[in-house]
mmCIF file of C-alpha atoms and ligand atoms in Angstrom:
data_model
loop_
_atom_site.group_PDB
_atom_site.id
_atom_site.type_symbol
_atom_site.label_atom_id
_atom_site.label_comp_id
_atom_site.label_asym_id
_atom_site.label_seq_id
_atom_site.Cartn_x
_atom_site.Cartn_y
_atom_site.Cartn_z
ATOM 1 C CA UNK A 1 0.000 0.000 0.000
ATOM 2 C CA UNK A 2 1.470 3.313 -1.060
ATOM 3 C CA UNK A 3 1.673 5.978 1.582
ATOM 4 C CA UNK A 4 -0.444 8.970 0.564
ATOM 5 C CA UNK A 5 1.431 12.114 1.528
ATOM 6 C CA UNK A 6 -0.200 15.264 2.820
ATOM 7 C CA UNK A 7 -0.563 17.308 -0.354
ATOM 8 C CA UNK A 8 -0.461 21.072 -0.443
ATOM 9 C CA UNK A 9 -1.525 22.647 -3.714
ATOM 10 C CA UNK A 10 -0.458 26.274 -4.121
ATOM 11 C CA UNK A 11 -2.449 28.332 -6.581
ATOM 12 C CA UNK A 12 -2.654 32.005 -7.457
ATOM 13 C CA UNK A 13 -2.115 34.522 -10.221
ATOM 14 C CA UNK A 14 1.146 34.927 -12.118
ATOM 15 C CA UNK A 15 4.074 36.742 -10.546
ATOM 16 C CA UNK A 16 2.732 36.815 -6.977
ATOM 17 C CA UNK A 17 5.532 34.619 -5.675
ATOM 18 C CA UNK A 18 3.775 31.290 -5.961
ATOM 19 C CA UNK A 19 6.846 29.297 -6.917
ATOM 20 C CA UNK A 20 8.902 31.026 -4.237
ATOM 21 C CA UNK A 21 6.250 30.499 -1.538
ATOM 22 C CA UNK A 22 5.794 26.835 -2.516
ATOM 23 C CA UNK A 23 9.516 26.252 -2.297
ATOM 24 C CA UNK A 24 9.661 28.078 1.053
ATOM 25 C CA UNK A 25 6.838 25.949 2.429
ATOM 26 C CA UNK A 26 8.585 22.792 1.241
ATOM 27 C CA UNK A 27 11.845 23.899 2.879
ATOM 28 C CA UNK A 28 10.048 24.699 6.140
ATOM 29 C CA UNK A 29 8.453 21.214 6.126
ATOM 30 C CA UNK A 30 11.730 19.487 5.281
ATOM 31 C CA UNK A 31 13.357 21.312 8.198
ATOM 32 C CA UNK A 32 10.999 19.440 10.531
ATOM 33 C CA UNK A 33 12.574 16.248 9.234
ATOM 34 C CA UNK A 34 9.674 15.321 6.942
ATOM 35 C CA UNK A 35 10.447 13.845 3.528
ATOM 36 C CA UNK A 36 9.087 16.503 1.194
ATOM 37 C CA UNK A 37 8.691 16.678 -2.564
ATOM 38 C CA UNK A 38 8.235 20.018 -4.278
ATOM 39 C CA UNK A 39 6.635 19.792 -7.709
ATOM 40 C CA UNK A 40 6.699 22.773 -10.017
ATOM 41 C CA UNK A 41 4.437 22.581 -13.024
ATOM 42 C CA UNK A 42 5.889 25.855 -14.287
ATOM 43 C CA UNK A 43 9.552 25.719 -13.321
ATOM 44 C CA UNK A 44 11.386 28.958 -12.546
ATOM 45 C CA UNK A 45 14.719 28.253 -14.147
ATOM 46 C CA UNK A 46 16.702 30.605 -11.988
ATOM 47 C CA UNK A 47 15.347 29.116 -8.772
ATOM 48 C CA UNK A 48 15.754 25.533 -9.990
ATOM 49 C CA UNK A 49 19.326 26.270 -10.975
ATOM 50 C CA UNK A 50 20.055 27.915 -7.632
ATOM 51 C CA UNK A 51 18.722 24.819 -5.842
ATOM 52 C CA UNK A 52 20.965 22.600 -7.928
ATOM 53 C CA UNK A 53 17.939 21.045 -9.607
ATOM 54 C CA UNK A 54 17.615 20.368 -13.302
ATOM 55 C CA UNK A 55 14.425 20.827 -15.291
ATOM 56 C CA UNK A 56 13.794 17.186 -16.012
ATOM 57 C CA UNK A 57 11.337 14.327 -15.572
ATOM 58 C CA UNK A 58 13.147 12.702 -12.674
ATOM 59 C CA UNK A 59 12.944 13.515 -8.989
ATOM 60 C CA UNK A 60 16.166 15.030 -7.718
ATOM 61 C CA UNK A 61 17.518 15.979 -4.322
ATOM 62 C CA UNK A 62 17.349 19.751 -3.810
ATOM 63 C CA UNK A 63 20.334 21.491 -2.302
ATOM 64 C CA UNK A 64 19.092 24.452 -0.352
ATOM 65 C CA UNK A 65 20.848 24.168 2.999
ATOM 66 C CA UNK A 66 22.448 21.408 5.089
ATOM 67 C CA UNK A 67 19.375 21.111 7.352
ATOM 68 C CA UNK A 68 17.214 19.723 4.540
ATOM 69 C CA UNK A 69 19.749 17.533 2.748
ATOM 70 C CA UNK A 70 18.230 14.114 2.152
ATOM 71 C CA UNK A 71 14.758 15.389 3.075
ATOM 72 C CA UNK A 72 13.894 17.810 0.301
ATOM 73 C CA UNK A 73 13.345 16.616 -3.266
ATOM 74 C CA UNK A 74 12.210 18.396 -6.392
ATOM 75 C CA UNK A 75 10.359 17.409 -9.534
ATOM 76 C CA UNK A 76 10.446 20.097 -12.188
ATOM 77 C CA UNK A 77 9.428 18.645 -15.538
ATOM 78 C CA UNK A 78 10.124 20.512 -18.754
ATOM 79 C CA UNK A 79 6.807 21.687 -20.278
ATOM 80 C CA UNK A 80 8.155 21.417 -23.815
ATOM 81 C CA UNK A 81 8.922 17.721 -23.399
ATOM 82 C CA UNK A 82 5.568 16.615 -22.038
ATOM 83 C CA UNK A 83 4.455 14.762 -25.185
ATOM 84 C CA UNK A 84 7.339 12.263 -25.312
ATOM 85 C CA UNK A 85 7.375 12.041 -21.518
ATOM 86 C CA UNK A 86 3.730 11.029 -21.399
ATOM 87 C CA UNK A 87 4.378 8.125 -23.745
ATOM 88 C CA UNK A 88 7.592 7.114 -21.989
ATOM 89 C CA UNK A 89 5.965 6.898 -18.581
ATOM 90 C CA UNK A 90 2.933 4.987 -19.802
ATOM 91 C CA UNK A 91 4.936 2.554 -21.907
ATOM 92 C CA UNK A 92 7.698 1.961 -19.412
ATOM 93 C CA UNK A 93 9.057 -1.531 -19.975
ATOM 94 C CA UNK A 94 7.461 -1.831 -23.455
ATOM 95 C CA UNK A 95 10.081 -0.397 -25.819
ATOM 96 C CA UNK A 96 8.497 -1.684 -29.046
ATOM 97 C CA UNK A 97 5.067 -0.272 -28.245
ATOM 98 C CA UNK A 98 6.659 2.997 -27.166
ATOM 99 C CA UNK A 99 8.568 3.301 -30.428
ATOM 100 C CA UNK A 100 5.381 2.696 -32.428
ATOM 101 C CA UNK A 101 3.476 5.370 -30.479
ATOM 102 C CA UNK A 102 6.283 7.864 -30.915
ATOM 103 C CA UNK A 103 6.290 7.237 -34.671
ATOM 104 C CA UNK A 104 2.529 7.735 -34.867
ATOM 105 C CA UNK A 105 1.910 11.195 -36.355
ATOM 106 C CA UNK A 106 -1.512 11.414 -34.729
ATOM 107 C CA UNK A 107 0.055 11.014 -31.306
ATOM 108 C CA UNK A 108 2.349 14.007 -31.681
ATOM 109 C CA UNK A 109 -0.391 16.241 -33.066
ATOM 110 C CA UNK A 110 -2.997 15.183 -30.571
ATOM 111 C CA UNK A 111 -0.751 15.353 -27.544
ATOM 112 C CA UNK A 112 0.662 18.747 -28.446
ATOM 113 C CA UNK A 113 -2.796 20.159 -28.928
ATOM 114 C CA UNK A 114 -4.331 18.644 -25.808
ATOM 115 C CA UNK A 115 -5.162 21.301 -23.263
ATOM 116 C CA UNK A 116 -3.506 20.687 -19.945
ATOM 117 C CA UNK A 117 -1.172 18.026 -21.344
ATOM 118 C CA UNK A 118 1.717 19.295 -19.288
ATOM 119 C CA UNK A 119 -0.345 19.273 -16.102
ATOM 120 C CA UNK A 120 -1.454 15.711 -16.806
ATOM 121 C CA UNK A 121 2.101 14.600 -17.471
ATOM 122 C CA UNK A 122 3.285 16.333 -14.319
ATOM 123 C CA UNK A 123 0.587 14.601 -12.294
ATOM 124 C CA UNK A 124 1.474 11.216 -13.710
ATOM 125 C CA UNK A 125 5.093 11.862 -12.814
ATOM 126 C CA UNK A 126 3.998 12.861 -9.321
ATOM 127 C CA UNK A 127 1.849 9.734 -8.950
ATOM 128 C CA UNK A 128 4.840 7.646 -9.999
ATOM 129 C CA UNK A 129 7.151 9.516 -7.634
ATOM 130 C CA UNK A 130 4.720 9.064 -4.741
ATOM 131 C CA UNK A 131 4.542 5.345 -5.455
ATOM 132 C CA UNK A 132 8.290 5.080 -5.338
ATOM 133 C CA UNK A 133 9.308 7.769 -2.913
ATOM 134 C CA UNK A 134 7.589 7.405 0.473
ATOM 135 C CA UNK A 135 6.993 11.142 1.000
ATOM 136 C CA UNK A 136 5.374 12.749 4.011
ATOM 137 C CA UNK A 137 4.528 15.951 2.163
ATOM 138 C CA UNK A 138 3.960 16.918 -1.399
ATOM 139 C CA UNK A 139 3.899 20.605 -2.319
ATOM 140 C CA UNK A 140 2.505 21.338 -5.795
ATOM 141 C CA UNK A 141 3.160 24.691 -7.402
ATOM 142 C CA UNK A 142 0.503 25.034 -10.107
ATOM 143 C CA UNK A 143 0.699 26.872 -13.419
ATOM 144 C CA UNK A 144 0.172 30.623 -13.245
ATOM 145 C CA UNK A 145 -3.320 30.795 -14.637
ATOM 146 C CA UNK A 146 -6.894 31.012 -13.591
ATOM 147 C CA UNK A 147 -7.380 27.589 -15.090
ATOM 148 C CA UNK A 148 -4.688 26.153 -12.854
ATOM 149 C CA UNK A 149 -7.248 24.274 -10.792
ATOM 150 C CA UNK A 150 -8.892 22.665 -13.802
ATOM 151 C CA UNK A 151 -6.161 20.089 -13.721
ATOM 152 C CA UNK A 152 -7.701 18.738 -10.541
ATOM 153 C CA UNK A 153 -10.491 17.164 -12.556
ATOM 154 C CA UNK A 154 -8.349 15.964 -15.502
ATOM 155 C CA UNK A 155 -7.215 12.686 -13.969
ATOM 156 C CA UNK A 156 -10.725 11.573 -13.100
ATOM 157 C CA UNK A 157 -12.097 12.537 -16.500
ATOM 158 C CA UNK A 158 -9.282 10.720 -18.272
ATOM 159 C CA UNK A 159 -9.577 7.684 -16.063
ATOM 160 C CA UNK A 160 -13.241 7.442 -17.026
ATOM 161 C CA UNK A 161 -12.261 7.660 -20.675
ATOM 162 C CA UNK A 162 -9.637 4.974 -20.313
ATOM 163 C CA UNK A 163 -11.773 2.731 -18.161
ATOM 164 C CA UNK A 164 -14.689 3.193 -20.479
ATOM 165 C CA UNK A 165 -15.577 1.547 -23.741
ATOM 166 C CA UNK A 166 -14.185 4.152 -26.127
ATOM 167 C CA UNK A 167 -10.664 2.856 -25.888
ATOM 168 C CA UNK A 168 -11.679 -0.751 -26.360
ATOM 169 C CA UNK A 169 -13.939 0.133 -29.259
ATOM 170 C CA UNK A 170 -11.297 2.175 -31.047
ATOM 171 C CA UNK A 171 -8.790 -0.554 -30.357
ATOM 172 C CA UNK A 172 -10.965 -3.164 -32.061
ATOM 173 C CA UNK A 173 -11.456 -0.766 -34.930
ATOM 174 C CA UNK A 174 -7.693 -0.703 -35.324
ATOM 175 C CA UNK A 175 -7.738 -4.472 -35.810
ATOM 176 C CA UNK A 176 -10.481 -4.170 -38.429
ATOM 177 C CA UNK A 177 -8.529 -1.536 -40.249
ATOM 178 C CA UNK A 178 -5.430 -3.695 -40.174
ATOM 179 C CA UNK A 179 -7.306 -6.748 -41.520
ATOM 180 C CA UNK A 180 -9.010 -4.788 -44.291
ATOM 181 C CA UNK A 181 -5.961 -2.859 -45.215
ATOM 182 C CA UNK A 182 -5.965 -3.542 -48.931
ATOM 183 C CA UNK A 183 -9.522 -3.598 -50.128
ATOM 184 C CA UNK A 184 -11.750 -0.744 -51.280
ATOM 185 C CA UNK A 185 -14.445 -2.370 -49.146
ATOM 186 C CA UNK A 186 -12.905 -0.780 -46.108
ATOM 187 C CA UNK A 187 -15.610 0.339 -43.703
ATOM 188 C CA UNK A 188 -18.250 -0.607 -46.233
ATOM 189 C CA UNK A 189 -20.305 -3.036 -44.212
ATOM 190 C CA UNK A 190 -23.405 -1.942 -42.392
ATOM 191 C CA UNK A 191 -21.992 -3.063 -39.074
ATOM 192 C CA UNK A 192 -19.265 -0.548 -39.577
ATOM 193 C CA UNK A 193 -21.557 2.374 -40.155
ATOM 194 C CA UNK A 194 -19.928 4.465 -37.486
ATOM 195 C CA UNK A 195 -16.468 3.680 -38.712
ATOM 196 C CA UNK A 196 -17.451 4.638 -42.219
ATOM 197 C CA UNK A 197 -18.765 7.922 -40.939
ATOM 198 C CA UNK A 198 -15.391 8.512 -39.356
ATOM 199 C CA UNK A 199 -13.691 7.476 -42.549
ATOM 200 C CA UNK A 200 -15.613 10.042 -44.504
ATOM 201 C CA UNK A 201 -14.723 12.778 -42.084
ATOM 202 C CA UNK A 202 -11.154 11.771 -41.704
ATOM 203 C CA UNK A 203 -8.748 10.622 -44.258
ATOM 204 C CA UNK A 204 -8.313 6.815 -43.994
ATOM 205 C CA UNK A 205 -4.612 7.131 -43.359
ATOM 206 C CA UNK A 206 -5.243 9.420 -40.358
ATOM 207 C CA UNK A 207 -8.026 7.168 -39.186
ATOM 208 C CA UNK A 208 -5.704 4.211 -39.299
ATOM 209 C CA UNK A 209 -3.092 6.064 -37.256
ATOM 210 C CA UNK A 210 -5.758 7.187 -34.817
ATOM 211 C CA UNK A 211 -7.136 3.685 -34.410
ATOM 212 C CA UNK A 212 -3.629 2.299 -33.987
ATOM 213 C CA UNK A 213 -2.937 4.913 -31.339
ATOM 214 C CA UNK A 214 -6.023 3.911 -29.374
ATOM 215 C CA UNK A 215 -5.102 0.268 -29.724
ATOM 216 C CA UNK A 216 -1.700 1.094 -28.292
ATOM 217 C CA UNK A 217 -3.147 3.204 -25.503
ATOM 218 C CA UNK A 218 -5.502 0.359 -24.679
ATOM 219 C CA UNK A 219 -2.414 -1.718 -23.867
ATOM 220 C CA UNK A 220 -1.562 0.608 -20.995
ATOM 221 C CA UNK A 221 -5.001 1.743 -19.947
ATOM 222 C CA UNK A 222 -4.868 -0.020 -16.598
ATOM 223 C CA UNK A 223 -1.587 1.659 -15.821
ATOM 224 C CA UNK A 224 -2.954 5.013 -16.896
ATOM 225 C CA UNK A 225 -6.164 4.597 -14.945
ATOM 226 C CA UNK A 226 -4.179 3.663 -11.854
ATOM 227 C CA UNK A 227 -2.018 6.807 -12.116
ATOM 228 C CA UNK A 228 -5.042 8.958 -12.859
ATOM 229 C CA UNK A 229 -6.982 7.609 -9.874
ATOM 230 C CA UNK A 230 -3.982 8.127 -7.677
ATOM 231 C CA UNK A 231 -3.598 11.734 -8.822
ATOM 232 C CA UNK A 232 -7.251 12.289 -8.176
ATOM 233 C CA UNK A 233 -6.933 10.923 -4.662
ATOM 234 C CA UNK A 234 -3.902 13.160 -4.160
ATOM 235 C CA UNK A 235 -5.714 16.269 -5.378
ATOM 236 C CA UNK A 236 -9.170 15.825 -3.934
ATOM 237 C CA UNK A 237 -8.536 13.541 -1.011
ATOM 238 C CA UNK A 238 -8.870 14.233 2.674
ATOM 239 C CA UNK A 239 -5.185 14.867 3.062
ATOM 240 C CA UNK A 240 -5.092 17.681 0.500
ATOM 241 C CA UNK A 241 -4.763 21.340 1.406
ATOM 242 C CA UNK A 242 -5.186 24.259 -0.942
ATOM 243 C CA UNK A 243 -3.113 27.320 -0.225
ATOM 244 C CA UNK A 244 -3.920 30.404 -2.266
ATOM 245 C CA UNK A 245 -1.191 32.948 -2.841
ATOM 246 C CA UNK A 246 -1.839 36.641 -3.421
ATOM 247 C CA UNK A 247 0.154 39.850 -3.422
ATOM 248 C CA UNK A 248 -0.923 43.468 -3.478
ATOM 249 C CA UNK A 249 -0.305 43.733 -7.213
ATOM 250 C CA UNK A 250 -2.310 43.760 -10.425
ATOM 251 C CA UNK A 251 -5.036 41.178 -10.718
ATOM 252 C CA UNK A 252 -3.718 39.009 -7.870
ATOM 253 C CA UNK A 253 -6.716 39.647 -5.679
ATOM 254 C CA UNK A 254 -9.263 38.955 -8.422
ATOM 255 C CA UNK A 255 -7.341 35.787 -9.327
ATOM 256 C CA UNK A 256 -7.566 34.497 -5.762
ATOM 257 C CA UNK A 257 -11.291 35.258 -5.552
ATOM 258 C CA UNK A 258 -11.795 33.373 -8.789
ATOM 259 C CA UNK A 259 -9.776 30.378 -7.594
ATOM 260 C CA UNK A 260 -11.604 30.311 -4.265
ATOM 261 C CA UNK A 261 -14.906 30.072 -6.137
ATOM 262 C CA UNK A 262 -13.526 27.235 -8.261
ATOM 263 C CA UNK A 263 -12.398 25.424 -5.144
ATOM 264 C CA UNK A 264 -15.787 25.691 -3.550
ATOM 265 C CA UNK A 265 -17.247 24.021 -6.644
ATOM 266 C CA UNK A 266 -14.860 21.151 -5.928
ATOM 267 C CA UNK A 267 -16.140 21.129 -2.345
ATOM 268 C CA UNK A 268 -12.857 22.417 -1.036
ATOM 269 C CA UNK A 269 -12.039 25.502 0.961
ATOM 270 C CA UNK A 270 -8.644 27.163 0.958
ATOM 271 C CA UNK A 271 -6.699 25.970 3.998
ATOM 272 C CA UNK A 272 -4.869 29.269 4.128
ATOM 273 C CA UNK A 273 -4.071 32.377 2.222
ATOM 274 C CA UNK A 274 -0.472 33.501 1.789
ATOM 275 C CA UNK A 275 -0.253 37.243 1.353
ATOM 276 C CA UNK A 276 3.153 37.667 -0.195
ATOM 277 C CA UNK A 277 4.950 41.017 -0.343
ATOM 278 C CA UNK A 278 2.517 42.211 2.299
ATOM 279 C CA UNK A 279 4.787 43.849 4.854
ATOM 280 C CA UNK A 280 3.419 44.386 8.320
ATOM 281 C CA UNK A 281 6.200 46.552 9.715
ATOM 282 C CA UNK A 282 9.335 48.208 8.495
ATOM 283 C CA UNK A 283 12.412 46.042 8.824
ATOM 284 C CA UNK A 284 14.503 46.373 11.992
ATOM 285 C CA UNK A 285 17.559 47.591 10.142
ATOM 286 C CA UNK A 286 15.680 50.654 9.016
ATOM 287 C CA UNK A 287 15.236 51.866 12.592
ATOM 288 C CA UNK A 288 18.923 51.261 13.298
ATOM 289 C CA UNK A 289 19.866 53.122 10.169
ATOM 290 C CA UNK A 290 17.534 55.966 11.169
ATOM 291 C CA UNK A 291 19.399 56.367 14.457
ATOM 292 C CA UNK A 292 22.798 56.185 12.856
ATOM 293 C CA UNK A 293 21.882 58.637 10.148
ATOM 294 C CA UNK A 294 20.329 61.193 12.418
ATOM 295 C CA UNK A 295 21.872 64.605 11.724
ATOM 296 C CA UNK A 296 23.197 63.795 8.264
ATOM 297 C CA UNK A 297 20.792 65.626 6.029
ATOM 298 C CA UNK A 298 21.183 63.530 2.883
ATOM 299 C CA UNK A 299 21.037 60.262 4.805
ATOM 300 C CA UNK A 300 18.038 61.397 6.840
ATOM 301 C CA UNK A 301 16.217 62.174 3.626
ATOM 302 C CA UNK A 302 17.097 58.773 2.186
ATOM 303 C CA UNK A 303 15.926 56.948 5.328
ATOM 304 C CA UNK A 304 12.695 58.961 5.314
ATOM 305 C CA UNK A 305 12.148 57.940 1.706
ATOM 306 C CA UNK A 306 12.619 54.238 2.466
ATOM 307 C CA UNK A 307 10.320 54.569 5.505
ATOM 308 C CA UNK A 308 7.665 56.061 3.288
ATOM 309 C CA UNK A 309 8.010 53.185 0.874
ATOM 310 C CA UNK A 310 7.538 50.631 3.662
ATOM 311 C CA UNK A 311 4.547 52.554 4.987
ATOM 312 C CA UNK A 312 3.025 52.373 1.497
ATOM 313 C CA UNK A 313 3.714 48.645 1.264
ATOM 314 C CA UNK A 314 2.201 48.070 4.688
ATOM 315 C CA UNK A 315 -0.937 49.982 3.710
ATOM 316 C CA UNK A 316 -1.269 47.872 0.559
ATOM 317 C CA UNK A 317 -0.778 44.701 2.602
ATOM 318 C CA UNK A 318 -3.313 45.809 5.215
ATOM 319 C CA UNK A 319 -5.815 46.582 2.505
ATOM 320 C CA UNK A 320 -5.380 43.152 0.935
ATOM 321 C CA UNK A 321 -5.675 41.459 4.336
ATOM 322 C CA UNK A 322 -8.857 43.375 5.187
ATOM 323 C CA UNK A 323 -10.380 42.568 1.839
ATOM 324 C CA UNK A 324 -9.827 38.830 2.216
ATOM 325 C CA UNK A 325 -10.888 38.902 5.843
ATOM 326 C CA UNK A 326 -14.291 39.848 4.447
ATOM 327 C CA UNK A 327 -14.328 37.838 1.247
ATOM 328 C CA UNK A 328 -12.752 34.646 2.600
ATOM 329 C CA UNK A 329 -13.875 35.024 6.178
ATOM 330 C CA UNK A 330 -12.397 32.381 8.425
ATOM 331 C CA UNK A 331 -9.553 31.456 6.063
ATOM 332 C CA UNK A 332 -6.320 31.989 8.012
ATOM 333 C CA UNK A 333 -3.914 34.514 6.514
ATOM 334 C CA UNK A 334 -0.159 34.253 6.539
ATOM 335 C CA UNK A 335 1.555 37.515 5.683
ATOM 336 C CA UNK A 336 5.025 37.503 4.157
ATOM 337 C CA UNK A 337 7.195 40.586 3.796
ATOM 338 C CA UNK A 338 9.113 41.815 0.779
ATOM 339 C CA UNK A 339 12.695 40.683 1.110
ATOM 340 C CA UNK A 340 15.656 42.501 -0.305
ATOM 341 C CA UNK A 341 17.902 39.935 -1.890
ATOM 342 C CA UNK A 342 19.043 39.229 -5.398
ATOM 343 C CA UNK A 343 19.440 35.534 -4.568
ATOM 344 C CA UNK A 344 16.198 33.521 -5.092
ATOM 345 C CA UNK A 345 17.289 30.725 -2.747
ATOM 346 C CA UNK A 346 18.086 33.192 0.002
ATOM 347 C CA UNK A 347 14.542 34.551 -0.343
ATOM 348 C CA UNK A 348 13.167 30.997 -0.166
ATOM 349 C CA UNK A 349 15.173 30.232 2.983
ATOM 350 C CA UNK A 350 14.142 33.472 4.680
ATOM 351 C CA UNK A 351 10.466 32.958 3.818
ATOM 352 C CA UNK A 352 10.725 29.363 5.080
ATOM 353 C CA UNK A 353 11.861 30.678 8.461
ATOM 354 C CA UNK A 354 8.938 33.099 8.542
ATOM 355 C CA UNK A 355 6.526 30.299 7.626
ATOM 356 C CA UNK A 356 7.703 27.918 10.337
ATOM 357 C CA UNK A 357 5.351 29.294 13.025
ATOM 358 C CA UNK A 358 2.441 28.905 10.576
ATOM 359 C CA UNK A 359 3.024 25.307 9.516
ATOM 360 C CA UNK A 360 0.060 24.018 11.489
ATOM 361 C CA UNK A 361 -2.183 26.290 9.431
ATOM 362 C CA UNK A 362 -0.473 25.822 6.063
ATOM 363 C CA UNK A 363 0.128 22.098 6.183
ATOM 364 C CA UNK A 364 -1.951 20.592 8.943
ATOM 365 C CA UNK A 365 -2.209 16.872 8.139
HETATM 366 N N1 ADP B 1 8.526 37.973 -0.570
HETATM 367 C C1 ADP B 1 9.372 38.246 -1.573
HETATM 368 N N2 ADP B 1 10.323 39.189 -1.429
HETATM 369 C C2 ADP B 1 11.176 39.484 -2.421
HETATM 370 N N3 ADP B 1 11.170 38.875 -3.625
HETATM 371 C C3 ADP B 1 10.255 37.912 -3.834
HETATM 372 C C4 ADP B 1 9.312 37.546 -2.829
HETATM 373 N N4 ADP B 1 8.522 36.571 -3.341
HETATM 374 C C5 ADP B 1 8.966 36.326 -4.590
HETATM 375 N N5 ADP B 1 10.012 37.123 -4.897
HETATM 376 C C6 ADP B 1 10.734 37.188 -6.183
HETATM 377 O O1 ADP B 1 9.808 37.548 -7.200
HETATM 378 C C7 ADP B 1 10.065 36.879 -8.421
HETATM 379 C C8 ADP B 1 8.835 36.112 -8.867
HETATM 380 O O2 ADP B 1 8.537 35.105 -7.930
HETATM 381 P P1 ADP B 1 7.948 33.684 -8.341
HETATM 382 O O3 ADP B 1 7.877 32.869 -7.102
HETATM 383 O O4 ADP B 1 8.686 33.101 -9.482
HETATM 384 O O5 ADP B 1 6.490 34.114 -8.795
HETATM 385 P P2 ADP B 1 5.321 33.237 -9.483
HETATM 386 O O6 ADP B 1 5.658 31.800 -9.331
HETATM 387 O O7 ADP B 1 4.074 33.603 -8.758
HETATM 388 O O8 ADP B 1 5.277 33.672 -10.894
HETATM 389 C C9 ADP B 1 11.269 35.975 -8.143
HETATM 390 O O9 ADP B 1 12.429 36.626 -8.592
HETATM 391 C C10 ADP B 1 11.297 35.845 -6.628
HETATM 392 O O10 ADP B 1 12.615 35.639 -6.143
HETATM 393 MG MG1 MG B 2 5.845 30.317 -10.835
#
């Protein structure tokens, strides 16, 4: 029996610090000694690089600080490789079938065009990793879009498709096509009325490739359905927490409201709201600097300017907090300040420290 980890799905608009907050939460959890996997559907290259993680389909140890060595792992699949990855994972251990699928022109076209393909592939990779990895926590950083939560229902929908009759039917059609390959009587019989309709719509060559593809997919449908069901359990199960991330910028607030409504349709409530870049007080060093500068006119002016900026940020943060206190009443808020560092990993580590006191809210099992 596979251990089902506590899953925390982070969602929010683009640029609010979702990837950074997810990584910080994962670091904070790993610091408690828990085996934690951070999954980034939309990898931030600079952050991945700084954590010593490659953008690839395999789980890798993340190197963030000595305290989390051996506890923190990352899975950051490359979005542009999702089509071959999908086939590789499903056809693991079946090299001949895999080669045939990869040669099938319909596969490439269909997979590239499929909405949410990368999310599906990422989820399958996660399901596989969870099966193999014995994790306590899974932190999923979703894609930066309002549709980010749609992926929650993909696995179930696909599992139904694969468990259903369509795959079997198309698979048997592939055999018919193969048997009738030469004759003009292809699809002519009354029993094959539906196939002939397809044949008229589609060119027979494409139809043959399509049918072959379904026949091939039918070979792995149990495997696919198992991964899909597992993803579904991971995303909608009792041990799943949704953390929404906002910042006092652009459409971030509207994005969170939208996502919260989507969640409620899935019968979930956000476990917490991270208000990133929502300073509550000016940093300590500013006061120290104020004292030191006192008397120096130019410095005093500079300190006053920075103070003003922090006061503005605090007001924006307060406003955001008040707004969500009304709109998402009862959802705990975790406010994170703006940090001054050019190093993305340093920001992650600092935010992790600030999140530690809030872990019971953010990641309660
Ligand atoms: N609290 C913060 N203070 C300072 N910089 C931050 C903070 N949160 C995020 N950043 C920086 O902002 C940029 C965007 O963050 P990122 O997490 O990639 O956003 P998203 O995933 O929402 O698009 C990154 O360079 C990151 O280091
Ligand atoms: Mg991101």
